[in-house]
Short mmCIF file of N, CA and C in Angstrom, two decimals:
data_model
loop_
_atom_site.label_atom_id
_atom_site.label_comp_id
_atom_site.label_asym_id
_atom_site.label_seq_id
_atom_site.Cartn_x
_atom_site.Cartn_y
_atom_site.Cartn_z
N MET A 4 0.59 -7.13 8.81
CA MET A 4 1.88 -6.65 8.37
C MET A 4 2.02 -5.16 8.71
N LYS A 5 3.21 -4.75 8.91
CA LYS A 5 3.47 -3.34 9.18
C LYS A 5 4.23 -2.76 7.99
N TYR A 6 3.87 -1.53 7.64
CA TYR A 6 4.52 -0.83 6.54
C TYR A 6 5.00 0.52 7.05
N THR A 7 6.06 1.02 6.44
CA THR A 7 6.60 2.33 6.78
C THR A 7 5.95 3.36 5.88
N VAL A 8 5.42 4.43 6.48
CA VAL A 8 4.80 5.50 5.70
C VAL A 8 5.47 6.83 6.05
N VAL A 9 5.46 7.73 5.08
CA VAL A 9 6.03 9.05 5.27
C VAL A 9 4.89 10.07 5.19
N LEU A 10 4.67 10.77 6.29
CA LEU A 10 3.67 11.84 6.36
C LEU A 10 4.36 13.17 6.10
N GLU A 11 3.80 13.94 5.19
CA GLU A 11 4.40 15.24 4.88
C GLU A 11 3.33 16.32 4.97
N PRO A 12 3.49 17.26 5.92
CA PRO A 12 2.52 18.35 6.01
C PRO A 12 2.59 19.22 4.76
N GLN A 13 1.45 19.70 4.31
CA GLN A 13 1.37 20.54 3.12
C GLN A 13 1.17 22.00 3.52
N GLU A 14 1.75 22.91 2.75
CA GLU A 14 1.64 24.34 3.05
C GLU A 14 0.19 24.81 3.09
N GLU A 15 -0.64 24.25 2.19
CA GLU A 15 -2.04 24.65 2.12
C GLU A 15 -2.90 23.94 3.17
N GLY A 16 -2.28 23.08 3.96
CA GLY A 16 -3.00 22.34 4.99
C GLY A 16 -3.10 20.88 4.65
N GLY A 17 -3.30 20.08 5.63
CA GLY A 17 -3.42 18.64 5.44
C GLY A 17 -2.06 17.97 5.29
N PHE A 18 -2.13 16.68 4.96
CA PHE A 18 -0.92 15.87 4.85
C PHE A 18 -1.00 15.01 3.61
N THR A 19 0.16 14.79 2.99
CA THR A 19 0.27 13.71 2.00
C THR A 19 0.99 12.58 2.72
N VAL A 20 0.74 11.37 2.27
CA VAL A 20 1.36 10.20 2.90
C VAL A 20 1.61 9.15 1.83
N GLN A 21 2.78 8.52 1.91
CA GLN A 21 3.07 7.44 0.97
C GLN A 21 3.77 6.31 1.69
N CYS A 22 3.59 5.12 1.15
CA CYS A 22 4.18 3.92 1.74
C CYS A 22 5.56 3.69 1.11
N VAL A 23 6.57 3.52 1.94
CA VAL A 23 7.93 3.32 1.46
C VAL A 23 8.06 2.00 0.71
N GLU A 24 7.46 0.94 1.24
CA GLU A 24 7.60 -0.39 0.64
C GLU A 24 6.72 -0.59 -0.60
N ILE A 25 5.66 0.19 -0.74
CA ILE A 25 4.73 0.04 -1.87
C ILE A 25 4.59 1.41 -2.54
N PRO A 26 5.47 1.72 -3.49
CA PRO A 26 5.49 3.06 -4.09
C PRO A 26 4.15 3.52 -4.67
N GLY A 27 3.31 2.62 -5.12
CA GLY A 27 2.03 3.01 -5.70
C GLY A 27 0.98 3.41 -4.67
N ALA A 28 1.27 3.20 -3.39
CA ALA A 28 0.32 3.52 -2.33
C ALA A 28 0.60 4.93 -1.82
N ILE A 29 -0.20 5.88 -2.29
CA ILE A 29 -0.07 7.29 -1.93
C ILE A 29 -1.46 7.82 -1.60
N SER A 30 -1.54 8.67 -0.57
CA SER A 30 -2.84 9.24 -0.22
C SER A 30 -2.63 10.58 0.46
N GLN A 31 -3.72 11.09 1.02
CA GLN A 31 -3.67 12.37 1.72
C GLN A 31 -4.80 12.44 2.73
N GLY A 32 -4.79 13.47 3.54
CA GLY A 32 -5.86 13.69 4.50
C GLY A 32 -5.74 15.07 5.11
N GLU A 33 -6.86 15.56 5.60
CA GLU A 33 -6.87 16.88 6.24
C GLU A 33 -6.14 16.87 7.57
N THR A 34 -6.20 15.73 8.28
CA THR A 34 -5.50 15.58 9.56
C THR A 34 -4.53 14.41 9.46
N ARG A 35 -3.64 14.33 10.42
CA ARG A 35 -2.69 13.20 10.47
C ARG A 35 -3.46 11.88 10.55
N GLU A 36 -4.47 11.84 11.39
CA GLU A 36 -5.25 10.62 11.58
C GLU A 36 -5.98 10.21 10.29
N GLU A 37 -6.55 11.19 9.61
CA GLU A 37 -7.25 10.90 8.35
C GLU A 37 -6.27 10.41 7.30
N ALA A 38 -5.09 11.03 7.23
CA ALA A 38 -4.08 10.60 6.26
C ALA A 38 -3.64 9.17 6.53
N LEU A 39 -3.46 8.82 7.80
CA LEU A 39 -3.04 7.45 8.15
C LEU A 39 -4.14 6.44 7.82
N ALA A 40 -5.39 6.80 8.07
CA ALA A 40 -6.50 5.91 7.72
C ALA A 40 -6.57 5.73 6.20
N ASN A 41 -6.36 6.82 5.47
CA ASN A 41 -6.44 6.75 4.01
C ASN A 41 -5.30 5.94 3.40
N ILE A 42 -4.10 6.01 3.98
CA ILE A 42 -2.98 5.24 3.42
C ILE A 42 -3.19 3.75 3.67
N LYS A 43 -3.82 3.40 4.78
CA LYS A 43 -4.14 1.99 5.02
C LYS A 43 -5.04 1.46 3.91
N GLU A 44 -6.04 2.24 3.55
CA GLU A 44 -6.95 1.84 2.48
C GLU A 44 -6.20 1.76 1.14
N ALA A 45 -5.32 2.72 0.89
CA ALA A 45 -4.56 2.72 -0.36
C ALA A 45 -3.66 1.49 -0.45
N ILE A 46 -3.01 1.13 0.66
CA ILE A 46 -2.15 -0.06 0.68
C ILE A 46 -2.98 -1.30 0.40
N GLU A 47 -4.13 -1.43 1.05
CA GLU A 47 -5.00 -2.59 0.84
C GLU A 47 -5.43 -2.69 -0.62
N LEU A 48 -5.77 -1.57 -1.24
CA LEU A 48 -6.21 -1.58 -2.63
C LEU A 48 -5.08 -1.98 -3.58
N VAL A 49 -3.89 -1.45 -3.36
CA VAL A 49 -2.74 -1.80 -4.21
C VAL A 49 -2.44 -3.29 -4.07
N LEU A 50 -2.43 -3.80 -2.84
CA LEU A 50 -2.14 -5.22 -2.62
C LEU A 50 -3.21 -6.11 -3.24
N GLU A 51 -4.46 -5.69 -3.16
CA GLU A 51 -5.55 -6.46 -3.76
C GLU A 51 -5.38 -6.55 -5.27
N VAL A 52 -5.05 -5.46 -5.91
CA VAL A 52 -4.83 -5.45 -7.36
C VAL A 52 -3.64 -6.36 -7.71
N GLN A 53 -2.57 -6.28 -6.93
CA GLN A 53 -1.40 -7.13 -7.19
C GLN A 53 -1.75 -8.60 -7.05
N ARG A 54 -2.53 -8.95 -6.01
CA ARG A 54 -2.93 -10.35 -5.83
C ARG A 54 -3.80 -10.83 -6.99
N GLU A 55 -4.74 -9.99 -7.43
CA GLU A 55 -5.60 -10.36 -8.55
C GLU A 55 -4.78 -10.60 -9.81
N GLU A 56 -3.82 -9.75 -10.08
CA GLU A 56 -2.97 -9.91 -11.25
C GLU A 56 -2.16 -11.19 -11.16
N LEU A 57 -1.63 -11.48 -9.98
CA LEU A 57 -0.84 -12.69 -9.79
C LEU A 57 -1.70 -13.93 -9.96
N HIS A 58 -2.90 -13.93 -9.40
CA HIS A 58 -3.79 -15.08 -9.53
C HIS A 58 -4.24 -15.29 -10.97
N ARG A 59 -4.39 -14.19 -11.70
CA ARG A 59 -4.76 -14.30 -13.10
C ARG A 59 -3.67 -14.99 -13.91
N LYS A 60 -2.41 -14.76 -13.54
CA LYS A 60 -1.28 -15.35 -14.25
C LYS A 60 -0.98 -16.77 -13.77
N SER A 61 -1.28 -17.07 -12.52
CA SER A 61 -0.88 -18.33 -11.90
C SER A 61 -1.32 -19.58 -12.65
N PRO A 62 -2.58 -19.71 -13.09
CA PRO A 62 -2.98 -20.96 -13.74
C PRO A 62 -2.16 -21.28 -14.99
N THR A 63 -1.73 -20.28 -15.71
CA THR A 63 -1.00 -20.55 -16.95
C THR A 63 0.50 -20.61 -16.74
N HIS A 64 1.00 -20.01 -15.68
CA HIS A 64 2.44 -19.96 -15.47
C HIS A 64 2.90 -20.80 -14.27
N HIS A 65 2.00 -21.45 -13.61
CA HIS A 65 2.32 -22.30 -12.45
C HIS A 65 3.17 -21.55 -11.43
N CYS A 66 2.73 -20.36 -11.07
CA CYS A 66 3.43 -19.54 -10.08
C CYS A 66 3.12 -20.05 -8.68
N GLU A 67 4.05 -19.85 -7.80
CA GLU A 67 3.84 -20.15 -6.39
C GLU A 67 3.74 -18.83 -5.63
N ILE A 68 2.76 -18.71 -4.78
CA ILE A 68 2.59 -17.52 -3.96
C ILE A 68 3.11 -17.85 -2.57
N SER A 69 4.03 -17.05 -2.07
CA SER A 69 4.64 -17.29 -0.78
C SER A 69 4.92 -15.97 -0.10
N GLN A 70 5.30 -16.03 1.16
CA GLN A 70 5.66 -14.83 1.91
C GLN A 70 7.02 -15.06 2.56
N VAL A 71 7.77 -13.98 2.71
CA VAL A 71 9.03 -14.05 3.42
C VAL A 71 9.05 -12.93 4.46
N GLU A 72 9.77 -13.15 5.52
CA GLU A 72 9.89 -12.14 6.56
C GLU A 72 11.33 -11.67 6.62
N VAL A 73 11.52 -10.37 6.63
CA VAL A 73 12.85 -9.79 6.72
C VAL A 73 12.91 -8.98 7.99
N CYS A 74 13.88 -9.27 8.82
CA CYS A 74 14.02 -8.57 10.11
C CYS A 74 15.07 -7.50 10.04
#
């Protein structure tokens, strides 16, 4: 999957970066490349936590997990 991220240079150096589609995924890095690598990890961690929470609820609530594509 592809996600949109916003890289913002910081006055003191380095970059902050956040994912537009996943507000909880925020990171930083000393270089652009490091910031992009770190946001990938942050996105993966947020998605993993969300999946775990959903799976924890699924057996009792009979939830269906699905994906949709928006162009």
